[in-house]
Short mmCIF file of C-alpha atoms in Angstrom, two decimals:
data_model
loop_
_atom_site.label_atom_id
_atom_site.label_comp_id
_atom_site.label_asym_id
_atom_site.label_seq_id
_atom_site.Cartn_x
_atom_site.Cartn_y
_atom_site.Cartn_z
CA UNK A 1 147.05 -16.01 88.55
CA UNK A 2 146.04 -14.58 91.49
CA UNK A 3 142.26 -15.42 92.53
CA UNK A 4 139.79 -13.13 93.04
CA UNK A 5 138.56 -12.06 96.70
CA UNK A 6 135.28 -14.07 97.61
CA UNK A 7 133.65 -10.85 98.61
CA UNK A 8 134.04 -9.26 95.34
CA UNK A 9 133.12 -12.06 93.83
CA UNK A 10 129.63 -12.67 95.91
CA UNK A 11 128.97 -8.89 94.85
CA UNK A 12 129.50 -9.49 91.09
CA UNK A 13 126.81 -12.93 91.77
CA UNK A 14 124.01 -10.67 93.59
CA UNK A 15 124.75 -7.63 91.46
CA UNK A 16 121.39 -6.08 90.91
CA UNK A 17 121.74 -4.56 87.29
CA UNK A 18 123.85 -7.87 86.01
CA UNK A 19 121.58 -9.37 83.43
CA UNK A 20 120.16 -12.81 84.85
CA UNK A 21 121.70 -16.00 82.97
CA UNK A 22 119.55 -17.30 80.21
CA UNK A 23 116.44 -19.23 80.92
CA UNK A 24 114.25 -21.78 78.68
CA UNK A 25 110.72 -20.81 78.51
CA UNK A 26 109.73 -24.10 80.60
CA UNK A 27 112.41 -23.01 82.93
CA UNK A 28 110.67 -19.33 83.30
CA UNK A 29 107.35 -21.17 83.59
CA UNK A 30 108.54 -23.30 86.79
CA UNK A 31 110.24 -20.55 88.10
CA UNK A 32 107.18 -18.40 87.83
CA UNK A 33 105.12 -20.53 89.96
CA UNK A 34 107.29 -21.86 92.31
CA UNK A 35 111.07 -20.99 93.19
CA UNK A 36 113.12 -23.33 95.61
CA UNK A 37 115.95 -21.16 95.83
CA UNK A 38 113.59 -18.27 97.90
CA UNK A 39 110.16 -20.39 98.54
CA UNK A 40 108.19 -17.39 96.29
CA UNK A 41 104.75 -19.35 94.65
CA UNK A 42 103.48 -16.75 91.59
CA UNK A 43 106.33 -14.65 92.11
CA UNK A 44 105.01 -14.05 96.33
CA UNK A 45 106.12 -16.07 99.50
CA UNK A 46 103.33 -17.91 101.95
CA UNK A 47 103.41 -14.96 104.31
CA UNK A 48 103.89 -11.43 101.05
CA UNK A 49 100.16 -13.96 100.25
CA UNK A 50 98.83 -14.19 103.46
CA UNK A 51 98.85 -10.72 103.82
CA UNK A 52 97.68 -9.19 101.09
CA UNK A 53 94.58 -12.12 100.75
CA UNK A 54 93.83 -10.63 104.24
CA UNK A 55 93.72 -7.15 103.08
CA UNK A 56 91.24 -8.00 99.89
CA UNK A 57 89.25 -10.21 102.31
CA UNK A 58 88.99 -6.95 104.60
CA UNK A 59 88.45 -4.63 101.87
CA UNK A 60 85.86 -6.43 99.98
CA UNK A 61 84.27 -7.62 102.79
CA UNK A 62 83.61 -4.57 104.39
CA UNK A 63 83.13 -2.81 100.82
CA UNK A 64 79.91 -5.86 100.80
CA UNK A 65 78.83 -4.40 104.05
CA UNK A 66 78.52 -0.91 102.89
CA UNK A 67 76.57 -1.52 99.64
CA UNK A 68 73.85 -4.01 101.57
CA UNK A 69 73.47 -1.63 104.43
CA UNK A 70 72.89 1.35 101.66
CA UNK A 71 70.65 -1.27 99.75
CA UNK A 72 68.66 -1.91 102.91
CA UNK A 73 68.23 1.45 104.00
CA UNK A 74 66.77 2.19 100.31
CA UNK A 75 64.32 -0.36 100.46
CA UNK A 76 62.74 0.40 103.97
CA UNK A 77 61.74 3.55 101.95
CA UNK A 78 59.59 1.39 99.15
CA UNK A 79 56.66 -0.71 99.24
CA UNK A 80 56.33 -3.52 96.91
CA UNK A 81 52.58 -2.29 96.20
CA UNK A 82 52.43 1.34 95.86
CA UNK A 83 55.21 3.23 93.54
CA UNK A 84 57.16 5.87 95.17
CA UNK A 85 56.60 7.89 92.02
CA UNK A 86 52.90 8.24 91.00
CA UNK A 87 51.17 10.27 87.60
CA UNK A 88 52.69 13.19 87.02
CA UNK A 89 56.15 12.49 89.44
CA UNK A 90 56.32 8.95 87.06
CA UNK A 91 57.48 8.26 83.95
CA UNK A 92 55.14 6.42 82.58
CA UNK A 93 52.82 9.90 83.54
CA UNK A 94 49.12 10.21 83.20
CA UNK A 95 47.59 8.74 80.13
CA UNK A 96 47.57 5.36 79.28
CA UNK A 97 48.16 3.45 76.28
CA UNK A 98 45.84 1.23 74.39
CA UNK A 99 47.64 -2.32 73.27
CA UNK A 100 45.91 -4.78 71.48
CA UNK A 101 46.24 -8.47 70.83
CA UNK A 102 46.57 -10.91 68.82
CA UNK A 103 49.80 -9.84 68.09
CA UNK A 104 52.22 -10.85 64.83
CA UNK A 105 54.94 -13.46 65.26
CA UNK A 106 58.04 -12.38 67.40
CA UNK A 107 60.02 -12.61 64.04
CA UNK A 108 57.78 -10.11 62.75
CA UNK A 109 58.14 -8.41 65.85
CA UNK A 110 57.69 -4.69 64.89
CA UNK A 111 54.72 -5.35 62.46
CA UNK A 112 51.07 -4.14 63.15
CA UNK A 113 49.52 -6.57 60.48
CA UNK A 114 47.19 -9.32 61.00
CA UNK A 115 47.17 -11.02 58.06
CA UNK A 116 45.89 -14.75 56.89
CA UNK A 117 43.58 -17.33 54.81
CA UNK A 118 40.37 -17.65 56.69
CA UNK A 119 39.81 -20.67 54.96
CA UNK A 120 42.63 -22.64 56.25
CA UNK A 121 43.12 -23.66 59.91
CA UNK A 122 47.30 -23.42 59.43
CA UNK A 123 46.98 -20.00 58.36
CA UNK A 124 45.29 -18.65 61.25
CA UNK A 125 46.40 -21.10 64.04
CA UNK A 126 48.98 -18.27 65.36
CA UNK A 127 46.46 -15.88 66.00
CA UNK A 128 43.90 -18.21 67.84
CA UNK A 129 46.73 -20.06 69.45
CA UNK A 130 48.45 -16.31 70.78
CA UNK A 131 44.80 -15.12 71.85
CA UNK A 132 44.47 -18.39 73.97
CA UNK A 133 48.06 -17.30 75.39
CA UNK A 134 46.66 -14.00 75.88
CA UNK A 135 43.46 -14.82 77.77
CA UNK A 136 44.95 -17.71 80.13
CA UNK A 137 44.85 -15.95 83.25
CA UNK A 138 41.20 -14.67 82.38
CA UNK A 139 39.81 -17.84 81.66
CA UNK A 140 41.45 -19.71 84.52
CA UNK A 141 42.02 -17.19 87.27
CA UNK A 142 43.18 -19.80 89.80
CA UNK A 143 46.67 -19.36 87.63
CA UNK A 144 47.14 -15.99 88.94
CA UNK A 145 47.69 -16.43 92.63
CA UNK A 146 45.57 -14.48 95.34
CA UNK A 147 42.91 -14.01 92.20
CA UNK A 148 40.29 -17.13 93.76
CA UNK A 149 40.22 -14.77 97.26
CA UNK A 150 39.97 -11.26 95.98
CA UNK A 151 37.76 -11.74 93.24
CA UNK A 152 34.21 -10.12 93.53
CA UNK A 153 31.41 -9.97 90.55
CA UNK A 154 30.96 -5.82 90.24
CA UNK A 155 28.52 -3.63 88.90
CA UNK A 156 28.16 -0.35 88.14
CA UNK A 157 26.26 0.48 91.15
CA UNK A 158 28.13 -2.64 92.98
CA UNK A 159 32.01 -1.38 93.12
CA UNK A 160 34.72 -3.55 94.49
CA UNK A 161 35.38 -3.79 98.08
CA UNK A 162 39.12 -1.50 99.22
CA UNK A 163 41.64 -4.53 98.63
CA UNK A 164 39.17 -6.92 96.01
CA UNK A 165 39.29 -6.69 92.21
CA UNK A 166 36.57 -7.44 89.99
CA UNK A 167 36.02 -10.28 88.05
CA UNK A 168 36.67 -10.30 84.08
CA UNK A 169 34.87 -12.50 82.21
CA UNK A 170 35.87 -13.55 79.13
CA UNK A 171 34.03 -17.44 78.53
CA UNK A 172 30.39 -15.16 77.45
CA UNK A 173 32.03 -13.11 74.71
CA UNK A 174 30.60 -15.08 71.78
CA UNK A 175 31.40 -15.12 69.21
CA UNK A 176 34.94 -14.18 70.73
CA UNK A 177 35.18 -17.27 72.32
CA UNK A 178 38.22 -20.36 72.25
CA UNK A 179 35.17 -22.75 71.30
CA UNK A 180 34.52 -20.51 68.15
CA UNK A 181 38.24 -19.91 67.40
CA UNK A 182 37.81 -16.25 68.01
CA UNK A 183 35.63 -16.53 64.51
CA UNK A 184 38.95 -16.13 62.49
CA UNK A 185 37.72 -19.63 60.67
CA UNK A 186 34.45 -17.37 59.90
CA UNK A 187 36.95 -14.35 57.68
CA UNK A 188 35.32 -12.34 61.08
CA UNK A 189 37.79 -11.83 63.58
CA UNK A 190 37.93 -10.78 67.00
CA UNK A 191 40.82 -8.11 67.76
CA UNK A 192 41.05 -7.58 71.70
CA UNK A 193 41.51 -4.23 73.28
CA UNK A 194 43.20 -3.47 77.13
CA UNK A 195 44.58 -0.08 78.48
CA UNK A 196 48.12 0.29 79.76
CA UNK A 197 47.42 -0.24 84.04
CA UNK A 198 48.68 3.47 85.48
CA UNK A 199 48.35 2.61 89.51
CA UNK A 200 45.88 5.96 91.71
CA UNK A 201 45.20 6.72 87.78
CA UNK A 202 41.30 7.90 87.63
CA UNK A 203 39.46 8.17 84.21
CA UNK A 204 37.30 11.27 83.58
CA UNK A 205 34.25 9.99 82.02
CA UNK A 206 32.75 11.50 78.84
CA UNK A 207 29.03 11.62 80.57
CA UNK A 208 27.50 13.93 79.48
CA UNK A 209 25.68 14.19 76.09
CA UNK A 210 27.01 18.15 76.12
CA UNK A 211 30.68 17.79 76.38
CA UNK A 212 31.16 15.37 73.15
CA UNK A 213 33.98 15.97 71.72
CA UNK A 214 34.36 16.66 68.06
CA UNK A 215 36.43 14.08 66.43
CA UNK A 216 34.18 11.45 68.54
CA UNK A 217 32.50 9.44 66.07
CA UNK A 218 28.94 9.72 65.27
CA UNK A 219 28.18 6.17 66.30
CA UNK A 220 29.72 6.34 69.74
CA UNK A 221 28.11 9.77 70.27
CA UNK A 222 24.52 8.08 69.30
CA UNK A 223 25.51 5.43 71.86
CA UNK A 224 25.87 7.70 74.98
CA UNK A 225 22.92 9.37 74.46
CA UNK A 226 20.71 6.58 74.26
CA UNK A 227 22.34 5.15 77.42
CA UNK A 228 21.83 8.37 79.28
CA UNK A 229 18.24 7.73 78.51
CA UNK A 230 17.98 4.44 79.76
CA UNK A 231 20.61 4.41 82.32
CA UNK A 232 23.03 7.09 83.41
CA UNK A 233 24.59 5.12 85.16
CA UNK A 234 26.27 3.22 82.43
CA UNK A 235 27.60 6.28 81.26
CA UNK A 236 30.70 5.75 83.92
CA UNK A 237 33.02 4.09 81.43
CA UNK A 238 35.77 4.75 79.24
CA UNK A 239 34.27 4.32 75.60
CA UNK A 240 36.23 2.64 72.74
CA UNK A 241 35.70 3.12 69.16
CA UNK A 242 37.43 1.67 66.10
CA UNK A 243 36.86 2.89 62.83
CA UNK A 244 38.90 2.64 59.00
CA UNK A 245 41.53 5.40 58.98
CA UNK A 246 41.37 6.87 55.66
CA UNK A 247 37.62 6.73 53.03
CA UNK A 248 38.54 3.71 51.54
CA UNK A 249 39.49 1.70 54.81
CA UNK A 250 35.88 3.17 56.72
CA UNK A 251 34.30 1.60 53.10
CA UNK A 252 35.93 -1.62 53.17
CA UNK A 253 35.83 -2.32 57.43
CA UNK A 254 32.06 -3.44 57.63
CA UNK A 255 29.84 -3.41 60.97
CA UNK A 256 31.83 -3.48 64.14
CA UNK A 257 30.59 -5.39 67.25
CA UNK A 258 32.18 -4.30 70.95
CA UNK A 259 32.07 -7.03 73.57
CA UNK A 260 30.78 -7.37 76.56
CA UNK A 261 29.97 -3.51 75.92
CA UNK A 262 31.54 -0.41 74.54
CA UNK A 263 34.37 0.35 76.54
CA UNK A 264 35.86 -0.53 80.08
CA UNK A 265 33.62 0.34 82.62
CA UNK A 266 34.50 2.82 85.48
CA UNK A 267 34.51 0.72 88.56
CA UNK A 268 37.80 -1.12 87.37
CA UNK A 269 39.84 1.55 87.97
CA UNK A 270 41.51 3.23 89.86
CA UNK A 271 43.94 0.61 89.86
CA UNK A 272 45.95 0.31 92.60
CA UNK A 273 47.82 -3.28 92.47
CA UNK A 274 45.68 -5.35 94.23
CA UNK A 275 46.64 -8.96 94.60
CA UNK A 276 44.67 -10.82 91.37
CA UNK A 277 44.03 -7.71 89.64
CA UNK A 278 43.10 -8.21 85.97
CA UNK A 279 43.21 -4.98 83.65
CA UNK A 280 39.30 -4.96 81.34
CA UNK A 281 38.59 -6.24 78.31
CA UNK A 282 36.75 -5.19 74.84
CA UNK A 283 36.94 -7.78 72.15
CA UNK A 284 36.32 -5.78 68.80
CA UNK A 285 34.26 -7.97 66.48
CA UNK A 286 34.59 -7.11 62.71
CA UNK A 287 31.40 -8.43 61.49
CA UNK A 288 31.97 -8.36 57.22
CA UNK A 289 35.19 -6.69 56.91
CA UNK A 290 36.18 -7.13 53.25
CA UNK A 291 38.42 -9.80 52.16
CA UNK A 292 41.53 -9.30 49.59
CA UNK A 293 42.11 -5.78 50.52
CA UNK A 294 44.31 -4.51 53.40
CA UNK A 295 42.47 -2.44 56.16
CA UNK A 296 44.09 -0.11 58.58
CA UNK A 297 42.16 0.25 61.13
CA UNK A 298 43.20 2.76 64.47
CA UNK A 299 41.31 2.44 67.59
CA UNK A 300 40.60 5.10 70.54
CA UNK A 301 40.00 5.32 74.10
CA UNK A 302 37.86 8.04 75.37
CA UNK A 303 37.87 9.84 78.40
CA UNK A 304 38.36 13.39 79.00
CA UNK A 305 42.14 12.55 80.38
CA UNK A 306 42.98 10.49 77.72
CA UNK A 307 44.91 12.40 74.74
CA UNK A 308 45.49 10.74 71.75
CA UNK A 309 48.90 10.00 69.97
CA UNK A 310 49.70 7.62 67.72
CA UNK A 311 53.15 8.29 67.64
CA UNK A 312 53.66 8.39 71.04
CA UNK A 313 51.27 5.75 71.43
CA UNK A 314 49.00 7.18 73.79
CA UNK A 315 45.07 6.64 73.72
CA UNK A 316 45.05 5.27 70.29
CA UNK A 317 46.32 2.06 68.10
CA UNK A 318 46.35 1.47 64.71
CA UNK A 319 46.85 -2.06 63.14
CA UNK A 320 46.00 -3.51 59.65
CA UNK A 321 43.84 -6.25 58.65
CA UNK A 322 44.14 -8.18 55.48
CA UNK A 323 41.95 -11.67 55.19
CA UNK A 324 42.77 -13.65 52.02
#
């Protein structure tokens, strides 16, 4: 037999489209991630890695570079006080919401009810324990930091200084107070109002007896007038009113307190995100609403750029009341 030539034979070993001999999977495996015969670790040599971890390390690195210096460049254009968009150029546009608080449990998270036994403390422990969560900052302003150096007691005719806030006090509300448990032990409870903060937005006040408007209620309209009287300058506010929605809920709500006064007075606004600033306060005090029966109550800010919507939840809330 005559023996092959060691040429053709060295072909046939490094022929390219010869199937490679049969490998166990452990084999494969070791193979894979490292190979003595040509030195190749996951299939690349030391150097094939080298090379392309210094291309990545280039290409990332100068991809970093790029996105900081755009990131940089974007924010020499902001400032962390004043929006770039303001009113009518925002989103959030130019008429606030109202919100109120307590509000239902987060599992309950989309409900509008406030609902419990006035004669037992478990039952209405959430709502006195969420207004105390509420009200923190107000009752200790210290917890809100620059608050203890910006705040200044205002007036009507006493408006904060450019950069100060005004003070919010919450401790003389009575009976809306922590002492009194927010009278919910009394079947009485106080419901707290705020608007949605808009910053450069400035209210136009209802202040003049002539340009009521229609749908304001009777009570609220009897209120201005006798304050316009006594003091036109109290007539600088943005007035609140809450009232039943349908016949049977204005039968069944009972007298209505507003505290510290009817409606958020003028010189808290415009707001403009001064360090410590602390959006106003009414605490709605239903005096004898009647028990066993659910209420639905909707509540409205007034101010001759305020519109109201329910649905889009503009000038106006509505939440129910049901005492046991």
């Amino acid at each position: 037999m005559v023996a092959k030539d060691s040429k053709v034979v060295t072909a046939e070993l490094m022929n390219p489209y010869e199937k490679p001999p049969a490998m166990s999977t452990g084999q494969s495996l070791k193979t894979f991630f490292y190979n003595r015969e040509t030195g190749a670790f996951m299939g690349r040599t030391i150097s094939s890695w080298g090379k392309i971890g210094l291309f990545y390390l280039l290409f990332y690195g100068i991809l970093a570079a790029l996105v900081a210096i755009c990131f940089w460049g974007f924010f020499q254009t902001l400032d962390p006080r004043i929006p770039r968009w303001q009113l009518e150029r925002s989103i959030i546009g130019t008429n606030p919401g109202l919100g109120f608080r307590p509000m239902p449990p987060t599992e309950n998270v989309e409900s509008t009810l406030i609902w419990y036994k006035g004669t037992d403390n478990k039952y209405f422990r959430h709502w006195v324990d969420s207004l105390q969560e509420f009200l923190k900052e107000y009752i200790t302003p210290g917890s809100v930091p620059g608050v203890g150096a910006n705040i200044k007691e205002c007036d009507y005719n006493q408006p904060p200084p450019p950069g100060k806030v005004c003070a919010v006090d919450v401790k003389n509300l009575k009976p809306c107070t922590k002492e009194n448990k927010y009278n919910y032990h009394k079947s009485a409870p106080c419901i707290f109002l705020k608007l949605n903060k808009i910053y450069g937005w400035r209210p136009e006040f209802y202040n003049d007896t002539k340009d009521l408007p229609e749908k304001m209620p009777p009570d609220l309209k009897s209120h201005i007038e006798n304050l316009k009287a006594n003091n036109s300058l109290l007539l600088n506010t943005i007035w609140v009113s809450c009232e039943g929605e349908n016949p049977a809920d204005q039968e069944n709500i009972g007298p209505i307190e507003y505290l510290p006064g009817r409606g958020f007075p003028g010189y808290y606004y415009p707001f403009e995100n001064s360090e410590g600033y602390l959006s106003p306060l009414v605490a709605v005090h239903f005096v004898r609403p009647r028990t066993g029966i659910l209420i639905n109550v909707e509540c409205k800010a007034w101010a001759k750029n305020i519109k109201h919507s329910r649905n889009d939840k503009l000038g106006a809330v509505h939440f129910e009341l049901m005492i046991d």
